[in-house]
Amino acid sequence: MEIIGYHGTSKDIAECILVDGFRIDRDIRKLPGDLGRGVYTFLDKEINSGEAIRNARNFVKNIRRNILVPEILKVLCSVDENQIMNFNDPDNVKIFQKFRENNQEVLNKELDFLKRNGSFNRGNMDGYVIEMLLNRFNISSLVVIKDTYTWFSTELNRYKKSNFPNGREMCIRDLKVIKDISKVER
């Protein structure tokens, strides 16, 4: 199955990615992103809706505000459907919730050893739980997909969280699924 994701970054980093490819930070002392360790892209919920490109642009513009020259990369992936962990599937959500509940004590102990970074301060530990879940059951998901809410507002301290998603994200856990990376024309 082919999946196209859009990744927002700076022009300088985009140039490096186009030459050397993406890298995944594997430092186990850092809290991973909300969907685990990997490269994050936005997906269109409806084919060619443009939502994913808009979300990647909003991410760079409003979250990575220090980026002077933004760039959006189109990331083409080829993934076997059996190697996608889709957390929009209600059965997978139930598995996640039950695993989180059953492992809360272990999670709390492990959090004491994590570095305090932006993800840690935000307080969303879902990515860590996903890493624990996939490792515990030796699940070899190459990508994780979930509808999420990303706070794109430039206003500080206003409506930062929501239970209603405004986008779909894909965390690419295995870089071998990436078949092509190209710039999105402005």
mmCIF file of C-alpha atoms in Angstrom:
data_model
loop_
_atom_site.group_PDB
_atom_site.id
_atom_site.type_symbol
_atom_site.label_atom_id
_atom_site.label_comp_id
_atom_site.label_asym_id
_atom_site.label_seq_id
_atom_site.Cartn_x
_atom_site.Cartn_y
_atom_site.Cartn_z
ATOM 1 C CA MET A 1 0.000 0.000 0.000
ATOM 2 C CA GLU A 2 1.341 3.436 -0.918
ATOM 3 C CA ILE A 3 0.947 6.265 1.595
ATOM 4 C CA ILE A 4 1.915 9.898 1.045
ATOM 5 C CA GLY A 5 2.805 12.008 4.053
ATOM 6 C CA TYR A 6 3.946 15.615 4.379
ATOM 7 C CA HIS A 7 6.730 16.708 6.707
ATOM 8 C CA GLY A 8 7.305 20.354 7.649
ATOM 9 C CA THR A 9 10.805 21.533 8.481
ATOM 10 C CA SER A 10 13.357 24.250 7.693
ATOM 11 C CA LYS A 11 14.923 24.690 4.247
ATOM 12 C CA ASP A 12 18.375 23.734 5.608
ATOM 13 C CA ILE A 13 17.159 20.536 7.242
ATOM 14 C CA ALA A 14 15.051 19.679 4.182
ATOM 15 C CA GLU A 15 18.183 19.902 2.015
ATOM 16 C CA CYS A 16 20.008 17.520 4.375
ATOM 17 C CA ILE A 17 17.064 15.096 4.339
ATOM 18 C CA LEU A 18 16.954 15.133 0.524
ATOM 19 C CA VAL A 19 20.667 14.208 0.420
ATOM 20 C CA ASP A 20 21.057 11.886 3.428
ATOM 21 C CA GLY A 21 17.502 10.811 4.258
ATOM 22 C CA PHE A 22 15.715 11.046 7.591
ATOM 23 C CA ARG A 23 17.193 10.005 10.911
ATOM 24 C CA ILE A 24 15.302 8.710 13.922
ATOM 25 C CA ASP A 25 16.435 9.708 17.409
ATOM 26 C CA ARG A 26 16.731 6.387 19.274
ATOM 27 C CA ASP A 27 17.768 7.861 22.653
ATOM 28 C CA ILE A 28 15.702 5.745 25.041
ATOM 29 C CA ARG A 29 16.087 8.375 27.774
ATOM 30 C CA LYS A 30 14.053 10.875 25.712
ATOM 31 C CA LEU A 31 10.286 10.741 25.675
ATOM 32 C CA PRO A 32 9.203 9.973 22.108
ATOM 33 C CA GLY A 33 6.522 11.888 20.240
ATOM 34 C CA ASP A 34 2.846 11.096 20.769
ATOM 35 C CA LEU A 35 2.905 8.127 18.355
ATOM 36 C CA GLY A 36 6.321 6.775 19.346
ATOM 37 C CA ARG A 37 9.820 7.066 17.895
ATOM 38 C CA GLY A 38 10.025 7.900 14.234
ATOM 39 C CA VAL A 39 9.601 10.483 11.512
ATOM 40 C CA TYR A 40 6.308 12.374 11.706
ATOM 41 C CA THR A 41 4.207 13.283 8.698
ATOM 42 C CA PHE A 42 0.671 14.538 8.186
ATOM 43 C CA LEU A 43 -1.723 12.549 5.981
ATOM 44 C CA ASP A 44 -4.828 13.562 4.066
ATOM 45 C CA LYS A 45 -7.943 11.989 5.605
ATOM 46 C CA GLU A 46 -9.640 12.318 2.234
ATOM 47 C CA ILE A 47 -7.603 11.738 -0.929
ATOM 48 C CA ASN A 48 -5.989 14.918 -2.272
ATOM 49 C CA SER A 49 -7.852 17.192 0.156
ATOM 50 C CA GLY A 50 -4.743 19.285 0.813
ATOM 51 C CA GLU A 51 -5.301 18.998 4.568
ATOM 52 C CA ALA A 52 -1.936 17.304 5.161
ATOM 53 C CA ILE A 53 0.054 20.017 3.372
ATOM 54 C CA ARG A 54 -1.865 22.736 5.271
ATOM 55 C CA ASN A 55 -1.164 20.986 8.568
ATOM 56 C CA ALA A 56 2.550 20.599 7.752
ATOM 57 C CA ARG A 57 2.705 24.325 6.905
ATOM 58 C CA ASN A 58 0.816 25.273 10.076
ATOM 59 C CA PHE A 59 3.162 23.079 12.103
ATOM 60 C CA VAL A 60 6.257 24.854 10.779
ATOM 61 C CA LYS A 61 4.689 28.319 10.965
ATOM 62 C CA ASN A 62 3.120 28.119 14.416
ATOM 63 C CA ILE A 63 4.993 25.440 16.336
ATOM 64 C CA ARG A 64 8.520 25.726 14.948
ATOM 65 C CA ARG A 65 8.353 29.518 14.953
ATOM 66 C CA ASN A 66 12.134 29.915 14.811
ATOM 67 C CA ILE A 67 12.228 28.531 11.248
ATOM 68 C CA LEU A 68 12.796 31.450 8.884
ATOM 69 C CA VAL A 69 12.516 29.569 5.584
ATOM 70 C CA PRO A 70 10.020 26.695 5.865
ATOM 71 C CA GLU A 71 9.961 23.714 3.545
ATOM 72 C CA ILE A 72 7.393 20.960 3.116
ATOM 73 C CA LEU A 73 8.582 17.530 2.017
ATOM 74 C CA LYS A 74 6.386 14.958 0.323
ATOM 75 C CA VAL A 75 7.253 11.503 1.667
ATOM 76 C CA LEU A 76 6.134 8.496 -0.366
ATOM 77 C CA CYS A 77 5.987 5.259 1.613
ATOM 78 C CA SER A 78 5.223 1.688 0.659
ATOM 79 C CA VAL A 79 3.914 -0.363 3.582
ATOM 80 C CA ASP A 80 2.272 -3.757 3.873
ATOM 81 C CA GLU A 81 -1.171 -3.243 5.470
ATOM 82 C CA ASN A 82 -0.301 -5.827 8.137
ATOM 83 C CA GLN A 83 2.575 -3.655 9.334
ATOM 84 C CA ILE A 84 0.489 -0.556 10.010
ATOM 85 C CA MET A 85 -0.572 0.085 13.595
ATOM 86 C CA ASN A 86 -3.733 2.115 13.064
ATOM 87 C CA PHE A 87 -4.961 3.699 16.271
ATOM 88 C CA ASN A 88 -8.106 4.922 14.506
ATOM 89 C CA ASP A 89 -9.259 1.298 14.717
ATOM 90 C CA PRO A 90 -11.445 0.930 17.861
ATOM 91 C CA ASP A 91 -9.975 -2.521 18.623
ATOM 92 C CA ASN A 92 -6.445 -1.085 18.681
ATOM 93 C CA VAL A 93 -7.629 1.759 20.920
ATOM 94 C CA LYS A 94 -9.021 -0.806 23.393
ATOM 95 C CA ILE A 95 -5.723 -2.717 23.357
ATOM 96 C CA PHE A 96 -3.811 0.525 23.992
ATOM 97 C CA GLN A 97 -6.109 1.565 26.853
ATOM 98 C CA LYS A 98 -6.013 -1.832 28.551
ATOM 99 C CA PHE A 99 -2.214 -2.018 28.203
ATOM 100 C CA ARG A 100 -1.823 1.516 29.625
ATOM 101 C CA GLU A 101 -4.062 0.692 32.603
ATOM 102 C CA ASN A 102 -2.273 -2.601 33.309
ATOM 103 C CA ASN A 103 1.177 -1.018 33.092
ATOM 104 C CA GLN A 104 0.629 2.302 34.857
ATOM 105 C CA GLU A 105 2.947 1.425 37.748
ATOM 106 C CA VAL A 106 5.786 0.392 35.389
ATOM 107 C CA LEU A 107 5.217 3.503 33.296
ATOM 108 C CA ASN A 108 5.419 5.772 36.347
ATOM 109 C CA LYS A 109 8.720 4.190 37.443
ATOM 110 C CA GLU A 110 10.278 4.459 33.989
ATOM 111 C CA LEU A 111 9.280 8.114 33.647
ATOM 112 C CA ASP A 112 11.601 8.985 36.535
ATOM 113 C CA PHE A 113 14.587 8.101 34.332
ATOM 114 C CA LEU A 114 13.574 10.145 31.278
ATOM 115 C CA LYS A 115 15.202 13.425 30.302
ATOM 116 C CA ARG A 116 13.025 16.472 30.798
ATOM 117 C CA ASN A 117 12.369 17.772 27.281
ATOM 118 C CA GLY A 118 9.496 19.528 25.505
ATOM 119 C CA SER A 119 7.546 16.301 25.013
ATOM 120 C CA PHE A 120 7.976 15.412 28.662
ATOM 121 C CA ASN A 121 6.811 18.842 29.812
ATOM 122 C CA ARG A 122 3.731 18.618 27.578
ATOM 123 C CA GLY A 123 2.731 15.552 29.575
ATOM 124 C CA ASN A 124 1.551 13.285 26.750
ATOM 125 C CA MET A 125 3.013 9.869 27.480
ATOM 126 C CA ASP A 126 1.110 8.014 24.722
ATOM 127 C CA GLY A 127 4.215 7.572 22.568
ATOM 128 C CA TYR A 128 6.042 5.924 25.440
ATOM 129 C CA VAL A 129 3.102 3.587 26.037
ATOM 130 C CA ILE A 130 3.037 2.739 22.318
ATOM 131 C CA GLU A 131 6.762 1.917 22.439
ATOM 132 C CA MET A 132 6.226 -0.289 25.509
ATOM 133 C CA LEU A 133 3.243 -2.032 23.888
ATOM 134 C CA LEU A 134 4.974 -2.760 20.577
ATOM 135 C CA ASN A 135 8.126 -3.973 22.330
ATOM 136 C CA ARG A 136 6.314 -6.108 24.890
ATOM 137 C CA PHE A 137 4.356 -8.007 22.237
ATOM 138 C CA ASN A 138 7.137 -7.896 19.611
ATOM 139 C CA ILE A 139 4.848 -6.140 17.123
ATOM 140 C CA SER A 140 6.803 -5.044 14.073
ATOM 141 C CA SER A 141 4.677 -2.116 12.950
ATOM 142 C CA LEU A 142 6.599 -0.077 10.415
ATOM 143 C CA VAL A 143 4.273 2.918 10.774
ATOM 144 C CA VAL A 144 1.754 4.163 13.336
ATOM 145 C CA ILE A 145 -1.264 6.150 12.174
ATOM 146 C CA LYS A 146 -3.748 8.121 14.258
ATOM 147 C CA ASP A 147 -6.081 11.078 13.943
ATOM 148 C CA THR A 148 -4.692 13.702 16.321
ATOM 149 C CA TYR A 149 -5.160 17.240 17.504
ATOM 150 C CA THR A 150 -2.229 19.595 16.933
ATOM 151 C CA TRP A 151 -2.375 23.026 18.491
ATOM 152 C CA PHE A 152 -1.574 25.366 15.610
ATOM 153 C CA SER A 153 -2.662 28.604 17.275
ATOM 154 C CA THR A 154 -0.184 31.434 17.653
ATOM 155 C CA GLU A 155 -2.033 32.720 20.732
ATOM 156 C CA LEU A 156 -0.393 31.604 23.937
ATOM 157 C CA ASN A 157 -2.316 29.771 26.679
ATOM 158 C CA ARG A 158 -5.510 29.383 24.650
ATOM 159 C CA TYR A 159 -7.324 26.159 23.706
ATOM 160 C CA LYS A 160 -4.181 24.019 23.527
ATOM 161 C CA LYS A 161 -5.859 20.633 23.755
ATOM 162 C CA SER A 162 -8.907 19.054 22.229
ATOM 163 C CA ASN A 163 -10.504 15.638 22.016
ATOM 164 C CA PHE A 164 -11.512 16.430 18.430
ATOM 165 C CA PRO A 165 -8.745 15.724 15.890
ATOM 166 C CA ASN A 166 -7.752 18.307 13.304
ATOM 167 C CA GLY A 167 -5.462 16.048 11.307
ATOM 168 C CA ARG A 168 -4.100 12.579 10.701
ATOM 169 C CA GLU A 169 -0.495 11.786 11.517
ATOM 170 C CA MET A 170 1.797 8.967 10.555
ATOM 171 C CA CYS A 171 4.899 8.089 12.529
ATOM 172 C CA ILE A 172 7.347 6.244 10.283
ATOM 173 C CA ARG A 173 9.186 3.801 12.556
ATOM 174 C CA ASP A 174 11.213 2.038 9.862
ATOM 175 C CA LEU A 175 12.886 4.282 7.287
ATOM 176 C CA LYS A 176 13.025 1.431 4.746
ATOM 177 C CA VAL A 177 9.353 2.070 3.900
ATOM 178 C CA ILE A 178 10.279 5.483 2.444
ATOM 179 C CA LYS A 179 10.510 5.169 -1.333
ATOM 180 C CA ASP A 180 10.844 8.835 -2.307
ATOM 181 C CA ILE A 181 11.221 12.269 -0.747
ATOM 182 C CA SER A 182 10.606 15.468 -2.703
ATOM 183 C CA LYS A 183 9.942 19.138 -2.074
ATOM 184 C CA VAL A 184 6.410 20.457 -2.289
ATOM 185 C CA GLU A 185 6.333 23.469 -4.559
ATOM 186 C CA ARG A 186 5.063 26.599 -2.868
#
